[in-house]
Short mmCIF file of C-alpha atoms and ligand atoms in Angstrom, two decimals:
data_model
loop_
_atom_site.label_atom_id
_atom_site.label_comp_id
_atom_site.label_asym_id
_atom_site.label_seq_id
_atom_site.Cartn_x
_atom_site.Cartn_y
_atom_site.Cartn_z
CA MET A 1 100.40 94.51 66.68
CA ASN A 2 103.49 92.65 65.55
CA ASP A 3 102.60 89.21 67.01
CA ALA A 4 106.08 87.74 66.63
CA ALA A 5 107.60 90.66 68.59
CA LEU A 6 104.95 90.32 71.26
CA ARG A 7 105.66 86.60 71.66
CA ALA A 8 109.41 87.23 71.92
CA TRP A 9 108.91 90.06 74.46
CA ARG A 10 106.74 87.73 76.58
CA VAL A 11 109.51 85.14 76.60
CA ALA A 12 112.13 87.77 77.50
CA LEU A 13 110.17 89.58 80.26
CA GLY A 14 107.60 87.02 81.39
CA ASP A 15 103.87 87.25 80.66
CA ALA A 16 103.18 89.41 83.71
CA ASN A 17 105.43 92.18 82.37
CA VAL A 18 103.94 92.47 78.90
CA SER A 19 100.48 94.00 79.03
CA THR A 20 97.96 94.26 76.23
CA ASP A 21 95.09 95.02 78.57
CA ALA A 22 92.78 97.36 76.65
CA ALA A 23 92.04 99.69 79.60
CA ALA A 24 95.74 100.01 80.49
CA LEU A 25 96.64 100.76 76.87
CA ARG A 26 93.89 103.39 76.62
CA ALA A 27 95.04 105.06 79.86
CA ALA A 28 98.67 105.12 78.66
CA ALA A 29 97.63 106.76 75.40
CA ARG A 30 95.94 109.64 77.22
CA ALA A 31 97.69 112.93 77.90
CA THR A 32 96.67 116.42 79.07
CA PHE A 33 95.77 117.40 75.52
CA SER A 34 94.46 115.65 72.44
CA THR A 35 96.82 112.94 71.10
CA HIS A 36 96.44 110.33 68.41
CA ALA A 37 99.08 107.64 68.91
CA THR A 38 97.88 104.19 69.90
CA ILE A 39 99.98 101.88 72.08
CA PRO A 40 99.85 98.15 71.24
CA ALA A 41 101.62 96.86 74.38
CA ILE A 42 103.29 97.94 77.62
CA LEU A 43 106.66 96.32 78.37
CA ARG A 44 108.09 96.41 81.89
CA PRO A 45 111.73 95.26 82.07
CA VAL A 46 113.40 94.92 85.47
CA ASP A 47 117.06 95.42 84.57
CA THR A 48 119.48 96.59 81.91
CA ALA A 49 119.83 93.11 80.41
CA GLN A 50 116.06 92.95 79.83
CA VAL A 51 116.12 96.41 78.22
CA GLY A 52 118.79 95.07 75.83
CA ALA A 53 116.63 92.04 75.05
CA VAL A 54 113.57 94.24 74.40
CA LEU A 55 115.54 96.41 71.97
CA ARG A 56 117.07 93.48 70.09
CA ILE A 57 113.61 92.00 69.61
CA ALA A 58 112.31 95.40 68.54
CA ALA A 59 115.04 95.64 65.89
CA ASP A 60 114.56 92.04 64.70
CA HIS A 61 110.83 92.55 64.18
CA ALA A 62 110.80 96.24 63.21
CA ALA A 63 108.56 96.89 66.23
CA PRO A 64 109.32 100.37 67.68
CA VAL A 65 109.26 101.16 71.40
CA TYR A 66 108.90 104.40 73.36
CA PRO A 67 110.83 104.51 76.67
CA VAL A 68 109.44 106.34 79.68
CA SER A 69 110.89 106.34 83.19
CA ARG A 70 107.78 107.32 85.18
CA GLY A 71 105.72 108.86 82.41
CA ARG A 72 104.71 112.01 84.32
CA ASN A 73 105.62 114.28 81.43
CA TRP A 74 102.43 116.23 82.04
CA GLY A 75 101.77 119.10 79.67
CA PHE A 76 104.34 117.72 77.20
CA GLY A 77 102.61 114.45 76.22
CA SER A 78 102.65 112.33 79.40
CA ARG A 79 103.41 108.71 78.36
CA VAL A 80 102.14 109.00 74.82
CA PRO A 81 104.69 108.06 72.12
CA ALA A 82 105.70 110.57 69.48
CA ALA A 83 104.66 108.12 66.74
CA ASP A 84 101.73 105.75 66.35
CA GLY A 85 102.13 102.04 67.11
CA CYS A 86 105.10 102.11 69.53
CA ALA A 87 105.06 99.70 72.45
CA LEU A 88 105.51 101.61 75.70
CA LEU A 89 108.82 100.69 77.35
CA ASP A 90 107.91 101.44 80.96
CA LEU A 91 111.10 101.53 83.08
CA SER A 92 109.39 102.14 86.43
CA ARG A 93 110.30 98.69 87.82
CA MET A 94 113.97 99.64 87.56
CA ASP A 95 113.85 101.72 90.71
CA ARG A 96 117.04 101.00 92.62
CA ILE A 97 119.28 103.58 94.24
CA VAL A 98 122.36 101.64 93.28
CA GLU A 99 124.97 103.60 95.19
CA PHE A 100 125.15 106.64 97.46
CA ASP A 101 128.25 108.54 98.54
CA ASP A 102 127.62 111.25 101.12
CA ARG A 103 131.21 112.49 101.18
CA LEU A 104 131.34 113.17 97.44
CA ALA A 105 127.60 113.93 97.31
CA TYR A 106 126.31 111.71 94.52
CA ALA A 107 123.85 108.88 93.99
CA VAL A 108 123.68 106.33 91.20
CA LEU A 109 120.10 105.88 90.08
CA GLU A 110 117.93 103.72 87.87
CA PRO A 111 115.16 105.33 85.77
CA GLY A 112 112.27 104.35 88.05
CA VAL A 113 113.67 106.26 91.05
CA THR A 114 111.30 109.10 91.89
CA PHE A 115 112.04 112.45 93.51
CA THR A 116 110.10 111.43 96.62
CA GLN A 117 111.89 108.08 96.84
CA LEU A 118 115.31 109.74 96.66
CA HIS A 119 114.30 112.42 99.17
CA ASP A 120 113.07 109.81 101.66
CA PHE A 121 116.21 107.75 101.17
CA LEU A 122 118.53 110.72 101.79
CA ARG A 123 116.52 111.81 104.83
CA ALA A 124 116.70 108.29 106.26
CA GLN A 125 120.46 108.26 105.69
CA ARG A 126 120.75 111.62 107.49
CA ALA A 127 122.58 112.72 104.39
CA SER A 128 124.50 115.96 104.24
CA CYS A 129 123.25 116.56 100.69
CA PHE A 130 119.88 116.73 98.92
CA MET A 131 118.31 116.53 95.47
CA PRO A 132 116.65 119.85 94.50
CA ARG A 133 112.95 119.13 94.39
CA ILE A 134 110.89 119.28 91.23
CA GLY A 135 108.24 121.98 90.91
CA GLY A 136 105.95 119.35 89.35
CA PRO A 137 104.89 115.78 90.16
CA ALA A 138 106.61 114.41 93.28
CA ASP A 139 106.56 110.90 91.81
CA ALA A 140 108.27 111.95 88.56
CA SER A 141 111.54 110.23 87.68
CA VAL A 142 114.87 111.91 88.38
CA ILE A 143 116.29 110.38 85.19
CA GLY A 144 113.18 111.12 83.06
CA ASN A 145 113.20 114.73 84.21
CA THR A 146 116.93 115.12 83.62
CA LEU A 147 116.77 113.61 80.13
CA GLU A 148 114.21 116.26 79.18
CA ARG A 149 116.64 118.86 80.56
CA GLY A 150 114.21 119.50 83.38
CA ASP A 151 114.97 122.06 86.03
CA ALA A 152 114.43 123.00 89.65
CA ALA A 153 114.65 126.20 91.67
CA SER A 154 118.07 125.66 93.23
CA ALA A 155 121.76 126.15 92.57
CA TYR A 156 121.89 122.53 91.25
CA GLY A 157 118.60 123.09 89.43
CA ASP A 158 120.05 122.73 85.92
CA ARG A 159 119.75 118.96 86.12
CA PRO A 160 121.74 117.84 83.05
CA ALA A 161 124.64 120.01 84.26
CA HIS A 162 124.76 117.97 87.49
CA VAL A 163 124.89 114.39 86.21
CA CYS A 164 127.51 112.13 84.65
CA ASN A 165 128.29 108.53 83.83
CA LEU A 166 125.18 107.58 81.89
CA GLU A 167 124.60 103.90 81.15
CA VAL A 168 122.78 103.69 77.84
CA VAL A 169 121.41 100.74 75.89
CA LEU A 170 121.59 101.32 72.14
CA ALA A 171 119.12 99.97 69.62
CA GLY A 172 121.28 96.94 68.86
CA GLY A 173 121.36 96.04 72.56
CA GLU A 174 124.95 97.29 73.13
CA ILE A 175 125.54 98.96 76.50
CA VAL A 176 127.61 102.15 76.50
CA ARG A 177 128.77 104.34 79.38
CA THR A 178 129.65 107.98 79.09
CA GLY A 179 132.54 109.99 80.54
CA TYR A 180 135.11 108.05 82.57
CA GLY A 181 132.41 105.41 83.03
CA ARG A 182 133.56 103.74 79.83
CA PHE A 183 136.89 102.78 81.44
CA PRO A 184 136.50 99.87 83.91
CA GLY A 185 137.60 100.90 87.40
CA ALA A 186 138.01 104.61 86.56
CA ALA A 187 138.21 106.38 89.95
CA ALA A 188 136.53 109.60 88.79
CA ALA A 189 133.66 107.91 86.93
CA HIS A 190 131.04 109.31 89.33
CA THR A 191 132.64 112.68 89.96
CA SER A 192 133.76 114.08 86.62
CA ARG A 193 131.53 115.02 83.76
CA TYR A 194 133.50 114.64 80.57
CA GLY A 195 136.13 111.97 81.05
CA VAL A 196 138.61 112.00 78.20
CA GLY A 197 137.79 112.23 74.51
CA PRO A 198 134.52 113.35 72.92
CA ALA A 199 131.74 113.78 75.49
CA LEU A 200 128.90 111.53 74.34
CA ASP A 201 126.36 112.10 77.08
CA GLY A 202 124.87 115.16 75.37
CA LEU A 203 123.59 112.83 72.65
CA PHE A 204 121.11 111.25 75.02
CA PHE A 205 119.28 114.33 76.37
CA GLN A 206 116.12 115.31 74.47
CA SER A 207 116.90 112.58 71.97
CA ASN A 208 115.92 109.13 70.74
CA LEU A 209 119.37 107.60 70.30
CA GLY A 210 119.34 105.22 73.28
CA VAL A 211 117.60 104.08 76.45
CA VAL A 212 119.23 105.37 79.63
CA THR A 213 119.29 102.71 82.34
CA ARG A 214 121.54 104.30 84.94
CA MET A 215 122.93 107.73 85.80
CA THR A 216 125.09 109.34 88.48
CA ALA A 217 123.28 112.35 89.94
CA TRP A 218 125.24 114.96 91.89
CA LEU A 219 123.58 116.09 95.08
CA GLN A 220 123.65 119.56 96.56
CA PRO A 221 125.15 120.06 100.04
CA VAL A 222 122.59 120.98 102.68
CA PRO A 223 123.33 124.65 103.38
CA LYS A 224 124.46 125.74 106.82
CA ALA A 225 122.46 128.88 106.24
CA LEU A 226 119.67 129.62 103.83
CA GLY A 227 118.68 133.08 102.74
CA GLN A 228 115.54 133.83 100.81
CA PHE A 229 114.20 136.93 99.20
CA THR A 230 110.85 137.78 97.71
CA GLY A 231 109.61 140.84 95.92
CA ARG A 232 107.15 142.39 93.54
CA ILE A 233 107.56 144.07 90.19
CA ALA A 234 104.97 146.66 89.20
CA GLY A 235 104.00 145.24 85.81
CA THR A 236 105.26 143.85 82.52
CA GLU A 237 106.93 147.15 81.52
CA ALA A 238 108.83 147.28 84.82
CA LEU A 239 109.96 143.73 84.10
CA ALA A 240 112.38 145.13 81.49
CA ALA A 241 114.23 147.23 84.09
CA PHE A 242 114.26 144.32 86.51
CA VAL A 243 115.80 141.96 83.96
CA ASP A 244 118.44 144.54 83.01
CA ALA A 245 119.30 145.11 86.70
CA LEU A 246 119.53 141.36 87.17
CA ARG A 247 121.97 140.85 84.27
CA PRO A 248 125.20 141.98 85.99
CA LEU A 249 124.28 140.06 89.15
CA ALA A 250 123.72 136.95 87.03
CA LEU A 251 126.92 137.39 85.04
CA GLU A 252 129.02 137.68 88.19
CA GLU A 253 127.04 134.79 89.75
CA THR A 254 125.80 136.75 92.76
CA VAL A 255 122.43 135.43 91.66
CA ARG A 256 123.06 131.98 90.25
CA PRO A 257 121.11 130.22 87.51
CA ASN A 258 117.90 128.58 88.67
CA THR A 259 117.89 130.43 92.01
CA LEU A 260 115.53 133.20 90.93
CA GLY A 261 111.98 132.71 89.70
CA ILE A 262 109.43 135.31 88.62
CA TRP A 263 105.73 134.64 88.16
CA ASN A 264 102.56 136.50 87.33
CA PHE A 265 99.15 136.73 88.99
CA PHE A 266 97.71 133.76 87.11
CA LYS A 267 100.53 131.45 88.09
CA LEU A 268 100.04 132.48 91.70
CA ALA A 269 96.27 132.02 91.37
CA GLY A 270 96.71 128.55 89.83
CA LEU A 271 98.79 127.59 92.84
CA VAL A 272 96.58 128.88 95.65
CA GLY A 273 93.25 128.28 93.89
CA ARG A 274 90.43 130.80 93.50
CA THR A 275 90.47 132.24 97.02
CA ALA A 276 89.25 135.60 98.34
CA ALA A 277 92.81 136.50 99.39
CA LEU A 278 93.65 136.87 95.71
CA ASP A 279 91.46 139.98 95.47
CA ALA A 280 94.15 141.96 97.30
CA VAL A 281 96.83 141.00 94.76
CA PRO A 282 97.19 143.43 91.83
CA ARG A 283 96.66 141.59 88.53
CA GLU A 284 99.38 143.42 86.66
CA ALA A 285 102.15 142.72 89.20
CA TRP A 286 104.89 140.14 88.84
CA HIS A 287 106.33 138.40 91.89
CA PHE A 288 109.73 136.94 92.39
CA SER A 289 111.58 134.87 94.90
CA GLY A 290 115.01 133.38 95.20
CA THR A 291 117.26 131.48 97.48
CA LEU A 292 120.88 132.05 98.24
CA HIS A 293 122.72 128.97 99.46
CA ALA A 294 125.88 129.82 101.32
CA ALA A 295 128.33 128.32 103.77
CA SER A 296 127.52 130.78 106.55
CA VAL A 297 124.88 133.20 107.71
CA GLN A 298 127.30 136.06 107.02
CA LEU A 299 127.85 134.98 103.43
CA ALA A 300 124.14 134.52 102.81
CA ALA A 301 123.37 137.88 104.35
CA GLY A 302 126.08 139.54 102.26
CA GLY A 303 124.68 137.97 99.11
CA LEU A 304 121.19 139.08 100.01
CA LEU A 305 122.29 142.63 100.58
CA ARG A 306 123.95 142.74 97.18
CA ALA A 307 120.94 141.16 95.48
CA ALA A 308 118.70 143.67 97.23
CA SER A 309 120.37 146.43 95.26
CA LEU A 310 118.37 145.39 92.18
CA ARG A 311 116.77 148.50 90.74
CA GLY A 312 113.58 147.12 89.17
CA SER A 313 110.83 149.68 89.84
CA SER A 314 108.41 149.01 92.71
CA VAL A 315 110.49 146.14 93.99
CA HIS A 316 109.93 145.32 97.66
CA TRP A 317 112.26 143.03 99.52
CA GLN A 318 111.81 140.73 102.44
CA GLN A 319 114.72 138.83 103.85
CA ARG A 320 114.86 135.68 105.86
CA ILE A 321 117.73 133.63 107.13
CA VAL A 322 117.07 130.12 108.40
CA GLU A 323 119.82 129.24 110.81
CA ASN A 324 118.90 125.62 111.48
CA PRO A 325 119.41 123.53 108.31
CA GLU A 326 117.34 120.67 109.82
CA GLU A 327 114.27 122.85 109.33
CA VAL A 328 114.77 123.03 105.61
CA TRP A 329 114.46 119.32 104.83
CA ASP A 330 110.69 119.30 104.94
CA GLU A 331 110.09 122.95 104.13
CA HIS A 332 112.41 123.30 101.15
CA PHE A 333 113.57 119.90 99.96
CA ARG A 334 110.53 117.59 100.18
CA PRO A 335 108.88 117.15 96.76
CA SER A 336 105.15 117.91 96.75
CA ASP A 337 102.26 117.97 94.30
CA LEU A 338 101.33 121.54 95.24
CA ASN A 339 101.97 122.82 91.71
CA VAL A 340 100.18 119.88 90.09
CA GLY A 341 97.03 121.18 91.78
CA SER A 342 97.12 124.17 89.44
CA THR A 343 96.27 121.86 86.51
CA TYR A 344 92.76 121.65 88.00
CA TRP A 345 92.42 125.46 87.63
CA ARG A 346 89.36 125.27 85.39
CA LYS A 347 87.90 122.08 86.85
CA ALA A 348 84.98 122.31 89.25
CA SER A 349 86.96 120.47 91.94
CA ARG A 350 90.31 118.88 92.56
CA PRO A 351 90.96 115.64 94.48
CA ALA A 352 92.60 115.99 97.89
CA ARG A 353 95.28 113.44 96.94
CA ASP A 354 96.40 111.18 94.08
CA LEU A 355 96.31 114.03 91.55
CA ASP A 356 96.35 112.75 87.96
CA PRO A 357 95.70 115.36 85.27
CA ASP A 358 95.69 112.69 82.51
CA ARG A 359 92.94 110.72 84.22
CA ASP A 360 90.92 113.72 85.39
CA GLY A 361 90.66 115.54 82.05
CA CYS A 362 92.85 118.49 83.09
CA GLY A 363 94.06 120.30 80.00
CA VAL A 364 97.71 121.42 80.14
CA LEU A 365 99.91 122.64 77.29
CA TRP A 366 103.34 124.09 77.98
CA LEU A 367 105.27 126.58 75.89
CA CYS A 368 108.84 127.21 77.11
CA PRO A 369 110.61 129.96 75.15
CA GLU A 370 114.18 130.90 76.11
CA PHE A 371 115.50 134.50 75.88
CA PRO A 372 118.83 136.24 76.22
CA LEU A 373 118.92 138.38 79.39
CA ASP A 374 117.77 141.53 77.64
CA GLY A 375 115.05 143.43 79.47
CA ALA A 376 113.36 145.04 76.48
CA LEU A 377 113.27 141.78 74.55
CA VAL A 378 111.93 139.76 77.48
CA ALA A 379 109.23 142.29 78.40
CA SER A 380 107.99 142.78 74.85
CA ALA A 381 107.91 139.03 74.12
CA ILE A 382 106.07 138.38 77.39
CA GLY A 383 103.64 141.21 76.54
CA GLU A 384 102.92 139.53 73.21
CA LEU A 385 102.37 136.14 74.88
CA GLU A 386 99.91 137.74 77.31
CA ALA A 387 98.03 139.36 74.42
CA VAL A 388 97.81 136.13 72.37
CA VAL A 389 96.53 134.13 75.34
CA ALA A 390 93.97 136.79 76.29
CA ARG A 391 92.71 136.92 72.69
CA HIS A 392 91.98 133.20 72.85
CA GLY A 393 90.11 133.54 76.15
CA PHE A 394 92.59 131.72 78.39
CA GLU A 395 94.54 132.97 81.40
CA PRO A 396 98.22 133.72 80.77
CA ASN A 397 99.77 131.55 83.51
CA LEU A 398 103.41 132.59 83.18
CA GLY A 399 106.61 131.99 85.07
CA LEU A 400 110.17 133.09 84.31
CA VAL A 401 113.36 131.49 85.55
CA LEU A 402 116.94 132.68 85.34
CA SER A 403 118.22 129.71 83.32
CA GLY A 404 121.84 130.74 82.95
CA ALA A 405 124.16 133.66 83.56
CA ARG A 406 122.98 135.12 80.25
CA SER A 407 119.55 133.64 79.69
CA MET A 408 116.05 133.36 81.00
CA ARG A 409 113.24 130.89 80.28
CA ALA A 410 109.52 131.50 80.31
CA TYR A 411 106.97 128.84 81.13
CA LEU A 412 103.55 129.50 79.67
CA ALA A 413 100.98 127.00 80.91
CA LEU A 414 97.63 126.85 79.16
CA MET A 415 95.36 125.21 81.72
CA TYR A 416 91.88 124.25 80.60
CA ASP A 417 89.11 121.71 81.06
CA ARG A 418 89.33 118.87 78.53
CA ASP A 419 85.77 117.82 79.35
CA VAL A 420 84.39 121.01 77.79
CA ALA A 421 83.69 120.34 74.11
CA GLY A 422 86.03 122.14 71.73
CA GLU A 423 88.56 123.21 74.42
CA ASP A 424 91.33 120.87 73.20
CA ALA A 425 91.24 122.48 69.76
CA ARG A 426 90.93 126.03 71.15
CA ALA A 427 93.89 125.59 73.50
CA LEU A 428 96.04 124.08 70.78
CA ALA A 429 95.22 126.96 68.42
CA CYS A 430 96.25 129.41 71.16
CA HIS A 431 99.47 127.49 71.81
CA ASP A 432 100.32 127.37 68.10
CA GLU A 433 99.76 131.10 67.67
CA ALA A 434 101.95 131.87 70.71
CA LEU A 435 104.68 129.57 69.44
CA GLU A 436 104.51 131.15 66.00
CA ALA A 437 104.69 134.66 67.52
CA MET A 438 107.86 133.70 69.41
CA SER A 439 109.40 132.05 66.32
CA ARG A 440 108.89 135.25 64.33
CA ARG A 441 111.08 136.99 66.93
CA GLY A 442 113.71 134.24 66.69
CA ILE A 443 112.77 133.01 70.16
CA LEU A 444 112.75 129.22 70.32
CA SER A 445 111.52 126.83 72.99
CA TYR A 446 114.09 125.00 75.08
CA ARG A 447 111.84 121.98 75.50
CA LEU A 448 109.12 120.53 73.30
CA GLY A 449 106.10 118.31 73.78
CA LEU A 450 104.10 116.12 71.43
CA HIS A 451 102.08 119.22 70.59
CA SER A 452 105.16 121.11 69.36
CA MET A 453 107.71 118.41 68.40
CA GLN A 454 106.72 118.61 64.72
CA THR A 455 107.87 122.24 64.56
CA LEU A 456 111.51 121.26 65.03
CA ALA A 457 113.50 121.79 61.83
CA PRO A 458 115.13 118.46 60.82
CA SER A 459 118.86 118.17 61.46
CA ALA A 460 121.11 116.41 58.94
CA ALA A 461 123.64 115.56 61.69
CA LEU A 462 120.97 113.94 63.83
CA ARG A 463 119.72 111.92 60.86
CA VAL A 464 123.22 110.58 60.23
CA LEU A 465 123.59 109.63 63.90
CA LYS A 466 120.20 107.92 63.91
CA ASP A 467 121.12 106.00 60.74
CA VAL A 468 124.19 104.64 62.50
CA LEU A 469 122.87 104.07 66.03
CA ASP A 470 119.31 103.01 65.29
CA PRO A 471 119.01 102.20 61.57
CA LYS A 472 115.66 100.45 62.01
CA ARG A 473 114.21 103.43 63.90
CA VAL A 474 113.00 101.38 66.85
CA ILE A 475 113.68 103.85 69.70
CA ALA A 476 111.08 106.62 70.04
CA PRO A 477 110.67 107.50 66.36
CA GLY A 478 109.64 111.13 65.93
CA ARG A 479 111.00 112.32 69.28
CA TYR A 480 113.09 115.52 68.87
CA GLU A 481 113.95 114.57 65.28
C1 LIG B 516 102.10 121.72 87.21
C2 LIG B 516 103.35 121.14 86.61
C3 LIG B 516 104.59 121.54 87.07
C4 LIG B 516 105.76 121.04 86.50
N1 LIG B 516 106.95 121.46 87.00
C5 LIG B 516 108.10 121.04 86.43
C6 LIG B 516 109.35 121.50 86.92
O1 LIG B 516 109.44 122.23 87.91
N2 LIG B 516 110.47 121.12 86.26
C7 LIG B 516 110.42 120.28 85.20
O2 LIG B 516 111.47 119.97 84.64
N3 LIG B 516 109.25 119.80 84.74
C8 LIG B 516 108.09 120.15 85.32
N4 LIG B 516 106.89 119.67 84.85
C9 LIG B 516 106.86 118.81 83.64
C10 LIG B 516 106.92 117.28 83.92
O3 LIG B 516 105.85 116.89 84.75
C11 LIG B 516 108.27 116.86 84.51
O4 LIG B 516 109.32 117.28 83.68
C12 LIG B 516 108.42 115.36 84.78
O5 LIG B 516 109.64 115.15 85.47
C13 LIG B 516 108.44 114.49 83.52
O6 LIG B 516 107.99 113.20 83.85
P1 LIG B 516 108.96 111.99 84.27
O7 LIG B 516 110.01 112.50 85.17
O8 LIG B 516 108.12 110.88 84.75
O9 LIG B 516 109.70 111.63 82.91
P2 LIG B 516 109.20 110.64 81.77
O10 LIG B 516 107.81 111.02 81.38
O11 LIG B 516 109.44 109.25 82.16
O12 LIG B 516 110.25 111.02 80.65
C14 LIG B 516 110.13 112.16 79.84
C15 LIG B 516 110.53 111.78 78.41
O13 LIG B 516 111.93 111.48 78.40
C16 LIG B 516 112.19 110.30 77.62
N5 LIG B 516 112.75 109.29 78.51
C17 LIG B 516 112.34 109.05 79.78
N6 LIG B 516 113.10 108.11 80.34
C18 LIG B 516 113.98 107.73 79.42
C19 LIG B 516 115.05 106.79 79.43
N7 LIG B 516 115.34 106.11 80.54
N8 LIG B 516 115.79 106.63 78.32
C20 LIG B 516 115.51 107.37 77.20
N9 LIG B 516 114.51 108.27 77.14
C21 LIG B 516 113.76 108.46 78.24
C22 LIG B 516 110.87 109.86 77.04
O14 LIG B 516 110.74 110.28 75.72
C23 LIG B 516 109.83 110.52 77.92
O15 LIG B 516 108.67 110.85 77.21
C24 LIG B 516 105.69 120.12 85.42
C25 LIG B 516 104.43 119.70 84.97
C26 LIG B 516 103.28 120.20 85.55
C27 LIG B 516 101.94 119.72 85.05
#
């Protein structure tokens, strides 16, 4: 380790907030698949000024850091840096909800704020708006998730599309704000995305050009009525007709992005565990569900009726309208670790609480290809993914989400037991073949992990930006470069 940097960080943060404890470093370097980077220190700043100090020291001593907000990036690399020898810049102590405006439905957050924390805060405030819950770890960071362009099953589920006014510390310690936030006293700083002039905030998603220390998150109004639909698609071939029937509804926004999810048998099985009830579920079927948020029961019902005209073969519809919005807080908005349980799919047992796939040797590798909304293309690519995974002896745990009016994302999760010798290498080989198969079709992944980051073709524009903003390469070298 760079001793001079370590000494300077200790002065800046205090001894208690610079850890070189061997067990803590080992735990932080562990993910849900095999990784190689070592972490020489964990730094825990408490505010933006300390983040600036950490970065200035990093630049002075050529000692790189890797920022994480909560570090629950399970299946993508957890807390492990993209390059060897980076100190972990753990922002979890910066966990203040700085401001909340119920009328305009936004909250200003620091990186340590978790989904559960924000949910509990809004509930306590009897807020008229909510943060769409994450399908993954309830104690993940709202900012960390958003910076990865994370998503949720809700009309505000495209997280980066529902934030503004980022506060970012650059490698030289300068603090920049995006949108109107760069103009002191700007009235629309929290409510308007772009401000005036070039929009800079896009530079800081899936990037390594700065450390985000604050963000305004837009909250979704609690619906006065909530309509849900569920259904079943006969098999992967029928999926093509379903996607084609969905396309016009998506384009006209009757079904909005992120409000419709489709999943296969293995995703369902991962969720509910290996129970006898699964025997009744046909293995080849796909299932889907969605939610329509509307201002009134009539509107929701109308939307449901139109959505129910989807023609995908063997589709069965159920409809439900919840008339009392109070009911939905716990049922639909509260974050839970239900999905995280699926990472124990091949383990002999799963703990009742405090799930931690890193610690418990749960193997998880994600592959997240994105498709245009073209039924034949989606169904044949999904068919190929299923075949690759089956050939390698894993279960094809697959979900699909309508990611835009014209696009759809797939989530392939390879879940395995890291404690079985050779499984890490076998799962990675399967992942790599699946990724390669998609690349051959021109289908790229919308989000990468440490296991796939190296496949990203270098970008000359990004290199130029990095040269200017972080010439000493101290922020997350290797991340999305
Ligand atoms: C079963 C399961 C289900 C999941 N479901 C979902 C889901 O529904 N939706 C979803 O999006 N993800 C999901 N995930 C993936 C993942 O767990 C989440 O995306 C999670 O939010 C990421 O962890 P985090 O929020 O703690 O972010 P972090 O791990 O803190 O951050 C992620 C990355 O962003 C960068 N970063 C973080 N904070 C900063 C910062 N302040 N400044 C600069 N860079 C920063 C870092 O490089 C970091 O590695 C799921 C995972 C599993 C295992």
